[in-house]
Amino acid sequence: MDIYQKSNPKECEKMGKKRKRERGSIHPRNKYSDNPPDFGVLASLYPSFQPYVIYSREGKPRIDWKDFNATRELTRVLLLHDHSITWWIPDGQLCPTVPNRSNYIHWIEDLLSSDIIPNSQEGNNVIKGFDIGTGANCIYPLLGASLLGWSFVGTDVTDVALEWAERNVKNNPQISDLIEIRKVDFEEELTEKDMKNGDKNYHGPPILVGVVKSGESFDFCMCNPPFFETMEESGLNPNTSCGGTLAEMVCPGGEQAFITRIIEDSVQLQQSFRWYTSMVGKKSNLKSLIGKLREVGVSVVKTTEFVQGQTCRWGVAWSFVSPSKKIISSHVASKNVLTFMLQGIQRHFSAFHVLQSIESFFHTNGATCKLNAASFHIDIHVAMSNCKEILKDIDFVDQSNDLQFRITVFEQIPGTLLIRGSLKPGETSVPGLLSSIFQKLEDKLRNSFCPQKLSNRDHV
């Protein structure tokens, strides 16, 4: 049952046409991973939700996503039914979808437990989070505290958001001690005219610097930023109505300007946070944001893709903490299909040169390779001893079976190649093992064929 809002429809359609391949999915620890909400059952249990449920001729229940009251009531009953959270927001405020927001929480949980960077807050068992722009819905602190027992500081600037966030916290005394709502001092009033001045830089309220108190430290910050530059842009999708005020949806320069300010603040605050993270609404912004992170000298950058139904969102995370020795952990979800792009390849190099370089990379490390020049693919058989040779700086748990996969090279446009790796049907591997080998290959090919390009493909 598809219960998720369709956002960035053009971006999603473009992705689907460009490459039909295995896509991200709901996080495996998400409560709704195997049990999506049943609107019919919820309607029978909660009479207030019943008027919003519509049945198809086949008897399948659904709701009208263009009806704000329907989406708000669905969020209310899901939080109550599945999380024992009492919740409400007034008309016009941004209404979050519970499964989508849960994905972000679980991704941060992966980051914190991944051993990518050491835990600098040993001895303190309570994870401390910082929610930038918590909104009237206060969804991330409520879910993080309810699901995982995390403590939060949630910040906002408008009186309505602060008032209702406080109400939502106080109405849940079982977790209220874990959540602080903090007012961001900002005297100027945000107007639509300000948003249309064409300035691509961020000049809004303080985000981290000036809001984080002296001596405070957190495990992470998270943010659902203003995705748009104008309110007109935010209303381009006529198929949904999730509400949202000017302050929640819009800022000059859109999400890129907002997240860039978070990056600038993180340079000043450095290790006050173990992880800085933000959601990203447009994949086209991801590359430039990663470039900015490399420029300011972060130690680690990680990205992920949140895909549910027709909803496309991305996450970016970075840290200034020196990384630990890398460990492939069993909690990291395994991916059977991986891709990356090689852009800016010089004219005297062809797809066949890249194919030969791939063969050389694996052959040098002891793997068995079978190259098919006609189809531009290589079948590769890697023993565990070969994996250890390739991944010298990474620890992983041995498996009994060897690794067998295929790498194919596709020409996109002149100077651009798509490299695709996939496990053979029926093959399994240590979670994260194939992606780690693939990352080593990507680094090698970039250095050989497009050394001026920075890799922008880091995944948890």
CSV table of C-alpha atoms in Angstrom, one decimal:
chain,number,residue,atom,x,y,z
A,1,MET,CA,0.0,0.0,0.0
A,2,ASP,CA,1.6,3.3,-1.1
A,3,ILE,CA,1.0,5.8,1.6
A,4,TYR,CA,3.9,8.2,0.9
A,5,GLN,CA,3.8,11.7,-0.6
A,6,LYS,CA,5.1,12.2,-4.0
A,7,SER,CA,7.8,15.0,-3.9
A,8,ASN,CA,10.2,16.2,-6.5
A,9,PRO,CA,8.3,14.4,-9.2
A,10,LYS,CA,10.5,15.7,-12.0
A,11,GLU,CA,13.6,14.6,-10.2
A,12,CYS,CA,12.2,11.1,-9.6
A,13,GLU,CA,11.0,10.7,-13.2
A,14,LYS,CA,14.4,11.8,-14.5
A,15,MET,CA,16.1,9.3,-12.3
A,16,GLY,CA,13.8,6.5,-13.4
A,17,LYS,CA,14.3,7.2,-17.1
A,18,LYS,CA,18.1,7.6,-16.8
A,19,ARG,CA,18.7,4.3,-15.1
A,20,LYS,CA,16.3,1.5,-14.2
A,21,ARG,CA,18.2,-0.3,-11.5
A,22,GLU,CA,17.8,-1.4,-7.9
A,23,ARG,CA,16.8,1.6,-5.9
A,24,GLY,CA,17.0,2.4,-2.2
A,25,SER,CA,14.1,1.2,-0.1
A,26,ILE,CA,12.6,1.8,3.3
A,27,HIS,CA,15.1,1.2,6.1
A,28,PRO,CA,15.0,-2.4,7.3
A,29,ARG,CA,14.6,-1.3,11.0
A,30,ASN,CA,11.7,1.0,10.1
A,31,LYS,CA,8.5,-0.1,11.8
A,32,TYR,CA,6.7,0.0,8.5
A,33,SER,CA,9.3,-1.9,6.5
A,34,ASP,CA,7.3,-5.1,6.5
A,35,ASN,CA,4.0,-3.8,7.8
A,36,PRO,CA,2.8,-0.7,5.9
A,37,PRO,CA,-0.1,1.1,7.5
A,38,ASP,CA,-3.5,-0.5,6.7
A,39,PHE,CA,-5.9,2.5,6.3
A,40,GLY,CA,-8.9,0.2,6.7
A,41,VAL,CA,-7.7,-1.1,10.0
A,42,LEU,CA,-6.8,2.4,11.2
A,43,ALA,CA,-10.2,3.7,10.2
A,44,SER,CA,-11.9,0.9,12.2
A,45,LEU,CA,-9.8,1.7,15.3
A,46,TYR,CA,-9.9,5.6,15.1
A,47,PRO,CA,-13.3,7.0,14.1
A,48,SER,CA,-11.8,10.4,13.5
A,49,PHE,CA,-9.7,9.0,10.6
A,50,GLN,CA,-12.7,7.1,9.0
A,51,PRO,CA,-14.1,10.0,7.0
A,52,TYR,CA,-10.8,10.5,5.2
A,53,VAL,CA,-10.6,6.9,3.9
A,54,ILE,CA,-11.8,6.2,0.4
A,55,TYR,CA,-12.3,2.7,-1.0
A,56,SER,CA,-11.6,1.8,-4.6
A,57,ARG,CA,-13.9,-0.5,-6.6
A,58,GLU,CA,-11.6,-3.4,-5.6
A,59,GLY,CA,-12.1,-2.4,-1.9
A,60,LYS,CA,-8.6,-1.0,-1.5
A,61,PRO,CA,-8.5,1.8,1.1
A,62,ARG,CA,-6.7,5.1,0.3
A,63,ILE,CA,-6.7,8.7,1.3
A,64,ASP,CA,-6.8,12.0,-0.7
A,65,TRP,CA,-3.2,13.3,-0.5
A,66,LYS,CA,-4.4,16.7,-1.7
A,67,ASP,CA,-6.4,17.0,1.5
A,68,PHE,CA,-4.3,18.5,4.3
A,69,ASN,CA,-6.8,17.4,7.0
A,70,ALA,CA,-6.4,13.8,5.8
A,71,THR,CA,-2.6,13.8,5.8
A,72,ARG,CA,-2.6,15.4,9.3
A,73,GLU,CA,-5.1,12.9,10.7
A,74,LEU,CA,-3.1,10.0,9.3
A,75,THR,CA,0.1,11.3,10.9
A,76,ARG,CA,-1.8,11.8,14.2
A,77,VAL,CA,-3.2,8.2,14.3
A,78,LEU,CA,0.1,6.7,13.2
A,79,LEU,CA,2.1,8.4,16.0
A,80,LEU,CA,-0.6,7.4,18.5
A,81,HIS,CA,-1.1,3.8,17.3
A,82,ASP,CA,2.5,2.9,16.6
A,83,HIS,CA,4.5,5.1,19.0
A,84,SER,CA,2.1,6.1,21.8
A,85,ILE,CA,2.7,9.8,21.0
A,86,THR,CA,-0.1,12.4,21.4
A,87,TRP,CA,0.3,14.9,18.6
A,88,TRP,CA,-1.3,17.8,16.7
A,89,ILE,CA,-0.5,20.8,14.6
A,90,PRO,CA,-2.6,23.8,13.5
A,91,ASP,CA,-3.7,24.4,10.0
A,92,GLY,CA,-1.0,25.5,7.5
A,93,GLN,CA,2.0,24.0,9.4
A,94,LEU,CA,4.2,21.4,7.8
A,95,CYS,CA,2.7,18.0,8.2
A,96,PRO,CA,5.4,15.2,8.2
A,97,THR,CA,5.0,11.6,7.0
A,98,VAL,CA,5.9,9.2,9.8
A,99,PRO,CA,7.6,6.4,7.8
A,100,ASN,CA,9.8,8.9,5.9
A,101,ARG,CA,11.0,10.7,9.0
A,102,SER,CA,11.7,7.4,10.7
A,103,ASN,CA,14.1,6.5,7.9
A,104,TYR,CA,16.2,9.6,8.7
A,105,ILE,CA,16.3,8.6,12.4
A,106,HIS,CA,17.4,5.1,11.6
A,107,TRP,CA,20.1,6.3,9.2
A,108,ILE,CA,21.6,8.5,12.0
A,109,GLU,CA,21.4,5.4,14.2
A,110,ASP,CA,23.6,3.6,11.6
A,111,LEU,CA,26.1,6.5,11.5
A,112,LEU,CA,26.4,6.5,15.3
A,113,SER,CA,27.0,2.8,15.5
A,114,SER,CA,29.1,2.4,12.4
A,115,ASP,CA,32.6,2.9,14.1
A,116,ILE,CA,33.5,5.2,11.1
A,117,ILE,CA,34.6,7.7,13.7
A,118,PRO,CA,35.4,7.1,17.4
A,119,ASN,CA,32.9,7.9,20.1
A,120,SER,CA,34.2,11.0,21.8
A,121,GLN,CA,31.4,10.9,24.4
A,122,GLU,CA,32.2,7.6,26.1
A,123,GLY,CA,30.7,7.2,29.6
A,124,ASN,CA,27.6,9.1,28.6
A,125,ASN,CA,25.0,6.5,27.5
A,126,VAL,CA,22.4,9.0,26.3
A,127,ILE,CA,22.6,10.1,22.7
A,128,LYS,CA,22.2,13.8,22.3
A,129,GLY,CA,20.7,15.2,19.1
A,130,PHE,CA,20.1,18.7,17.8
A,131,ASP,CA,17.1,19.3,15.5
A,132,ILE,CA,17.5,22.4,13.3
A,133,GLY,CA,14.1,23.9,12.7
A,134,THR,CA,12.0,21.4,14.6
A,135,GLY,CA,8.7,23.1,13.5
A,136,ALA,CA,5.4,22.9,15.2
A,137,ASN,CA,5.3,19.1,14.5
A,138,CYS,CA,8.6,18.4,16.5
A,139,ILE,CA,8.6,15.1,14.7
A,140,TYR,CA,12.3,14.2,14.9
A,141,PRO,CA,12.7,14.7,18.7
A,142,LEU,CA,9.4,12.9,19.4
A,143,LEU,CA,10.4,9.9,17.2
A,144,GLY,CA,14.0,9.8,18.4
A,145,ALA,CA,13.1,9.9,22.0
A,146,SER,CA,10.2,7.4,21.6
A,147,LEU,CA,12.1,4.9,19.4
A,148,LEU,CA,15.6,5.1,20.8
A,149,GLY,CA,15.6,7.1,24.1
A,150,TRP,CA,17.7,9.9,22.6
A,151,SER,CA,17.6,13.4,24.1
A,152,PHE,CA,17.1,16.4,21.9
A,153,VAL,CA,17.4,20.1,21.6
A,154,GLY,CA,14.8,21.3,19.0
A,155,THR,CA,15.2,24.9,17.7
A,156,ASP,CA,12.9,27.2,15.8
A,157,VAL,CA,12.2,30.9,15.2
A,158,THR,CA,8.5,31.5,14.9
A,159,ASP,CA,6.2,31.8,17.8
A,160,VAL,CA,3.6,29.4,16.4
A,161,ALA,CA,6.2,26.7,15.8
A,162,LEU,CA,7.7,27.1,19.3
A,163,GLU,CA,4.3,27.1,21.0
A,164,TRP,CA,3.1,23.9,19.3
A,165,ALA,CA,6.4,22.1,19.6
A,166,GLU,CA,6.2,22.8,23.4
A,167,ARG,CA,2.7,21.5,23.5
A,168,ASN,CA,3.6,18.3,21.6
A,169,VAL,CA,6.4,17.7,24.1
A,170,LYS,CA,4.3,18.4,27.2
A,171,ASN,CA,1.5,16.2,25.9
A,172,ASN,CA,3.9,13.2,26.1
A,173,PRO,CA,5.2,13.2,29.7
A,174,GLN,CA,6.8,9.8,29.1
A,175,ILE,CA,9.5,11.4,27.0
A,176,SER,CA,9.2,15.2,27.8
A,177,ASP,CA,12.3,15.2,30.0
A,178,LEU,CA,14.3,14.2,27.0
A,179,ILE,CA,13.3,17.2,24.8
A,180,GLU,CA,14.2,20.9,25.1
A,181,ILE,CA,12.6,23.4,22.7
A,182,ARG,CA,15.0,26.4,22.2
A,183,LYS,CA,14.0,29.7,20.7
A,184,VAL,CA,16.3,31.2,18.1
A,185,ASP,CA,16.6,34.9,18.5
A,186,PHE,CA,15.9,36.7,15.2
A,187,GLU,CA,14.2,40.1,15.1
A,188,GLU,CA,13.5,40.5,11.4
A,189,GLU,CA,10.3,39.1,10.1
A,190,LEU,CA,10.5,36.8,7.1
A,191,THR,CA,8.4,38.0,4.1
A,192,GLU,CA,7.8,36.7,0.6
A,193,LYS,CA,9.5,39.8,-0.8
A,194,ASP,CA,12.7,38.9,1.0
A,195,MET,CA,12.6,35.5,-0.6
A,196,LYS,CA,12.4,36.9,-4.1
A,197,ASN,CA,15.4,39.2,-3.9
A,198,GLY,CA,17.5,36.9,-6.0
A,199,ASP,CA,20.2,36.6,-3.4
A,200,LYS,CA,21.6,33.1,-3.4
A,201,ASN,CA,23.3,33.5,0.0
A,202,TYR,CA,21.7,32.7,3.3
A,203,HIS,CA,20.8,35.8,5.5
A,204,GLY,CA,18.2,34.2,7.8
A,205,PRO,CA,18.1,33.4,11.5
A,206,PRO,CA,21.2,31.8,13.1
A,207,ILE,CA,21.3,28.1,12.6
A,208,LEU,CA,24.1,26.6,14.8
A,209,VAL,CA,26.6,29.3,15.7
A,210,GLY,CA,24.8,31.5,18.2
A,211,VAL,CA,22.3,28.8,19.1
A,212,VAL,CA,24.5,26.1,20.4
A,213,LYS,CA,25.6,27.2,23.9
A,214,SER,CA,29.2,27.5,25.0
A,215,GLY,CA,30.5,24.1,26.2
A,216,GLU,CA,27.6,22.1,24.7
A,217,SER,CA,28.4,19.0,22.7
A,218,PHE,CA,26.1,16.7,20.7
A,219,ASP,CA,26.3,13.4,18.9
A,220,PHE,CA,24.6,14.7,15.9
A,221,CYS,CA,22.5,17.5,14.3
A,222,MET,CA,19.7,16.8,11.8
A,223,CYS,CA,17.7,19.1,9.6
A,224,ASN,CA,14.7,19.1,7.2
A,225,PRO,CA,15.8,22.3,5.4
A,226,PRO,CA,13.7,24.8,3.5
A,227,PHE,CA,13.9,23.1,0.1
A,228,PHE,CA,12.6,26.0,-2.1
A,229,GLU,CA,13.5,29.5,-3.2
A,230,THR,CA,9.9,30.6,-3.5
A,231,MET,CA,6.5,29.5,-2.3
A,232,GLU,CA,5.4,29.1,-5.9
A,233,GLU,CA,8.2,26.5,-6.4
A,234,SER,CA,7.0,24.6,-3.3
A,235,GLY,CA,3.6,24.2,-4.7
A,236,LEU,CA,4.6,22.6,-8.0
A,237,ASN,CA,3.3,19.2,-7.0
A,238,PRO,CA,-0.5,19.3,-7.2
A,239,ASN,CA,-0.9,15.8,-6.0
A,240,THR,CA,-0.1,16.4,-2.4
A,241,SER,CA,-0.9,18.9,0.4
A,242,CYS,CA,1.5,18.7,3.3
A,243,GLY,CA,1.1,22.3,4.4
A,244,GLY,CA,4.1,24.3,5.3
A,245,THR,CA,4.7,28.0,6.2
A,246,LEU,CA,7.1,30.4,4.5
A,247,ALA,CA,9.7,29.9,7.2
A,248,GLU,CA,9.5,26.1,6.9
A,249,MET,CA,9.5,25.9,3.1
A,250,VAL,CA,11.5,28.8,1.6
A,251,CYS,CA,14.8,30.7,2.0
A,252,PRO,CA,16.9,32.8,-0.5
A,253,GLY,CA,19.0,30.3,-2.4
A,254,GLY,CA,16.8,27.4,-1.3
A,255,GLU,CA,18.2,24.3,0.4
A,256,GLN,CA,21.7,24.8,-1.1
A,257,ALA,CA,22.1,28.1,0.6
A,258,PHE,CA,20.7,26.8,3.9
A,259,ILE,CA,22.8,23.7,4.0
A,260,THR,CA,25.9,25.7,3.0
A,261,ARG,CA,25.4,27.9,6.1
A,262,ILE,CA,25.2,24.7,8.2
A,263,ILE,CA,28.6,23.7,6.6
A,264,GLU,CA,30.0,27.1,7.4
A,265,ASP,CA,28.8,26.9,11.0
A,266,SER,CA,30.2,23.4,11.4
A,267,VAL,CA,33.7,24.8,10.4
A,268,GLN,CA,33.5,27.0,13.5
A,269,LEU,CA,32.0,24.4,15.8
A,270,GLN,CA,34.1,21.5,14.5
A,271,GLN,CA,33.9,18.6,17.0
A,272,SER,CA,31.0,20.1,19.0
A,273,PHE,CA,29.1,17.5,17.0
A,274,ARG,CA,30.2,14.0,16.1
A,275,TRP,CA,28.1,14.1,13.0
A,276,TYR,CA,26.5,17.0,11.1
A,277,THR,CA,23.6,15.8,8.9
A,278,SER,CA,20.9,17.3,6.7
A,279,MET,CA,18.2,16.0,4.4
A,280,VAL,CA,18.5,17.1,0.7
A,281,GLY,CA,15.5,17.5,-1.6
A,282,LYS,CA,17.3,17.7,-5.0
A,283,LYS,CA,20.0,15.3,-6.0
A,284,SER,CA,21.4,18.0,-8.3
A,285,ASN,CA,22.5,19.9,-5.2
A,286,LEU,CA,24.3,16.9,-3.6
A,287,LYS,CA,27.4,17.1,-5.7
A,288,SER,CA,28.1,20.8,-5.1
A,289,LEU,CA,27.4,20.4,-1.3
A,290,ILE,CA,29.9,17.5,-1.2
A,291,GLY,CA,32.4,19.7,-3.0
A,292,LYS,CA,32.0,22.4,-0.4
A,293,LEU,CA,32.6,19.8,2.4
A,294,ARG,CA,35.8,18.7,0.7
A,295,GLU,CA,36.9,22.3,0.5
A,296,VAL,CA,36.5,23.0,4.2
A,297,GLY,CA,38.5,19.9,5.1
A,298,VAL,CA,36.0,17.5,6.8
A,299,SER,CA,37.4,14.1,7.7
A,300,VAL,CA,34.4,12.0,6.5
A,301,VAL,CA,31.5,12.5,4.1
A,302,LYS,CA,28.6,10.1,3.8
A,303,THR,CA,25.4,10.1,1.7
A,304,THR,CA,22.3,8.0,1.4
A,305,GLU,CA,19.1,7.9,-0.6
A,306,PHE,CA,15.7,7.8,1.1
A,307,VAL,CA,13.2,6.2,-1.3
A,308,GLN,CA,9.7,5.2,-0.4
A,309,GLY,CA,6.9,4.9,-3.0
A,310,GLN,CA,7.3,7.9,-5.2
A,311,THR,CA,9.2,10.0,-2.6
A,312,CYS,CA,12.8,10.9,-3.3
A,313,ARG,CA,15.1,12.4,-0.7
A,314,TRP,CA,18.8,12.2,0.0
A,315,GLY,CA,20.8,12.6,3.2
A,316,VAL,CA,24.3,14.0,3.6
A,317,ALA,CA,26.5,13.7,6.7
A,318,TRP,CA,30.0,14.9,7.6
A,319,SER,CA,32.3,15.0,10.5
A,320,PHE,CA,35.6,16.7,11.6
A,321,VAL,CA,36.4,13.8,14.0
A,322,SER,CA,39.4,11.8,12.7
A,323,PRO,CA,38.1,8.5,11.3
A,324,SER,CA,38.8,5.1,13.0
A,325,LYS,CA,40.1,2.2,11.1
A,326,LYS,CA,37.3,1.2,8.8
A,327,ILE,CA,35.2,-1.8,9.7
A,328,ILE,CA,32.6,-3.5,7.6
A,329,SER,CA,29.8,-4.1,10.1
A,330,SER,CA,27.0,-6.6,9.9
A,331,HIS,CA,24.3,-3.9,10.6
A,332,VAL,CA,25.1,-2.2,7.3
A,333,ALA,CA,22.5,-3.1,4.7
A,334,SER,CA,24.0,-5.1,1.8
A,335,LYS,CA,23.6,-3.7,-1.8
A,336,ASN,CA,23.7,-6.1,-4.7
A,337,VAL,CA,23.9,-3.4,-7.4
A,338,LEU,CA,26.2,-0.4,-7.3
A,339,THR,CA,27.0,2.3,-9.8
A,340,PHE,CA,29.2,5.4,-10.2
A,341,MET,CA,29.9,7.9,-12.9
A,342,LEU,CA,33.3,8.8,-14.5
A,343,GLN,CA,33.0,12.3,-15.9
A,344,GLY,CA,35.6,14.4,-17.7
A,345,ILE,CA,37.5,11.5,-19.3
A,346,GLN,CA,40.0,12.8,-21.8
A,347,ARG,CA,39.3,12.1,-25.4
A,348,HIS,CA,42.2,9.7,-26.0
A,349,PHE,CA,40.7,7.3,-23.4
A,350,SER,CA,37.8,5.0,-24.4
A,351,ALA,CA,35.4,2.7,-22.6
A,352,PHE,CA,37.7,-0.1,-23.5
A,353,HIS,CA,40.7,1.5,-21.8
A,354,VAL,CA,38.6,1.8,-18.6
A,355,LEU,CA,37.5,-1.9,-19.0
A,356,GLN,CA,41.1,-2.9,-19.3
A,357,SER,CA,42.0,-0.9,-16.2
A,358,ILE,CA,39.3,-2.6,-14.2
A,359,GLU,CA,40.6,-6.0,-15.3
A,360,SER,CA,44.2,-5.0,-14.3
A,361,PHE,CA,43.0,-3.7,-10.9
A,362,PHE,CA,41.4,-7.1,-10.0
A,363,HIS,CA,44.0,-9.2,-11.7
A,364,THR,CA,46.9,-7.5,-9.8
A,365,ASN,CA,45.1,-8.3,-6.5
A,366,GLY,CA,44.8,-12.0,-7.4
A,367,ALA,CA,41.2,-12.2,-8.7
A,368,THR,CA,40.2,-14.2,-11.7
A,369,CYS,CA,38.7,-12.1,-14.5
A,370,LYS,CA,36.9,-12.9,-17.7
A,371,LEU,CA,36.6,-9.9,-20.1
A,372,ASN,CA,33.9,-9.7,-22.7
A,373,ALA,CA,35.0,-6.9,-25.0
A,374,ALA,CA,31.8,-7.1,-27.2
A,375,SER,CA,29.5,-6.5,-24.3
A,376,PHE,CA,31.9,-4.3,-22.3
A,377,HIS,CA,31.7,-6.3,-19.1
A,378,ILE,CA,34.0,-8.4,-16.9
A,379,ASP,CA,33.0,-11.3,-14.8
A,380,ILE,CA,35.1,-11.4,-11.6
A,381,HIS,CA,35.8,-14.2,-9.1
A,382,VAL,CA,37.4,-12.9,-5.9
A,383,ALA,CA,38.5,-15.2,-3.1
A,384,MET,CA,38.4,-14.0,0.5
A,385,SER,CA,42.2,-13.7,0.5
A,386,ASN,CA,42.0,-11.4,-2.5
A,387,CYS,CA,39.4,-9.3,-0.7
A,388,LYS,CA,41.9,-8.8,2.2
A,389,GLU,CA,44.5,-7.7,-0.3
A,390,ILE,CA,42.2,-5.2,-1.9
A,391,LEU,CA,40.8,-3.9,1.4
A,392,LYS,CA,44.1,-3.6,3.4
A,393,ASP,CA,42.8,-0.8,5.6
A,394,ILE,CA,39.4,-2.4,6.4
A,395,ASP,CA,38.4,-5.2,8.7
A,396,PHE,CA,35.6,-7.5,7.9
A,397,VAL,CA,34.2,-10.9,8.9
A,398,ASP,CA,35.3,-13.7,6.6
A,399,GLN,CA,32.7,-15.7,4.8
A,400,SER,CA,33.0,-19.2,3.4
A,401,ASN,CA,32.0,-18.4,-0.1
A,402,ASP,CA,34.1,-16.5,-2.6
A,403,LEU,CA,32.7,-13.3,-4.2
A,404,GLN,CA,31.4,-13.4,-7.8
A,405,PHE,CA,30.2,-10.3,-9.5
A,406,ARG,CA,30.0,-8.6,-12.9
A,407,ILE,CA,31.2,-5.0,-13.8
A,408,THR,CA,29.8,-3.4,-16.9
A,409,VAL,CA,30.9,-0.1,-18.5
A,410,PHE,CA,28.3,2.0,-20.3
A,411,GLU,CA,29.0,5.1,-22.3
A,412,GLN,CA,26.5,7.9,-21.4
A,413,ILE,CA,27.8,10.9,-23.4
A,414,PRO,CA,31.3,11.6,-24.8
A,415,GLY,CA,33.6,11.9,-21.8
A,416,THR,CA,31.2,10.2,-19.4
A,417,LEU,CA,30.9,6.6,-18.4
A,418,LEU,CA,28.6,4.7,-16.1
A,419,ILE,CA,30.3,1.8,-14.2
A,420,ARG,CA,27.9,-0.8,-12.8
A,421,GLY,CA,28.7,-3.6,-10.5
A,422,SER,CA,26.3,-6.4,-9.6
A,423,LEU,CA,26.5,-9.7,-7.7
A,424,LYS,CA,25.6,-12.7,-9.8
A,425,PRO,CA,22.1,-14.0,-9.2
A,426,GLY,CA,21.9,-16.1,-6.1
A,427,GLU,CA,25.2,-14.7,-4.7
A,428,THR,CA,25.4,-13.2,-1.3
A,429,SER,CA,28.3,-11.4,0.5
A,430,VAL,CA,29.3,-9.9,3.8
A,431,PRO,CA,27.1,-6.7,4.1
A,432,GLY,CA,29.1,-3.8,2.8
A,433,LEU,CA,31.9,-5.9,1.3
A,434,LEU,CA,31.0,-5.4,-2.4
A,435,SER,CA,30.5,-1.6,-1.8
A,436,SER,CA,33.9,-1.3,-0.1
A,437,ILE,CA,35.6,-3.1,-3.0
A,438,PHE,CA,33.6,-0.9,-5.5
A,439,GLN,CA,34.8,2.2,-3.6
A,440,LYS,CA,38.4,1.2,-4.0
A,441,LEU,CA,37.9,0.6,-7.7
A,442,GLU,CA,36.2,4.0,-8.1
A,443,ASP,CA,39.1,5.8,-6.4
A,444,LYS,CA,41.6,4.0,-8.7
A,445,LEU,CA,39.7,4.8,-11.9
A,446,ARG,CA,39.1,8.4,-10.9
A,447,ASN,CA,42.8,8.9,-10.2
A,448,SER,CA,43.7,7.2,-13.6
A,449,PHE,CA,41.2,8.8,-15.9
A,450,CYS,CA,39.8,12.0,-14.3
A,451,PRO,CA,42.1,12.9,-11.4
A,452,GLN,CA,40.8,16.5,-11.3
A,453,LYS,CA,37.4,15.2,-10.3
A,454,LEU,CA,36.6,14.6,-6.7
A,455,SER,CA,34.6,11.4,-5.8
A,456,ASN,CA,31.1,12.3,-4.5
A,457,ARG,CA,30.0,8.8,-3.8
A,458,ASP,CA,30.2,7.9,-0.1
A,459,HIS,CA,27.5,5.7,1.4
A,460,VAL,CA,26.9,4.3,4.8
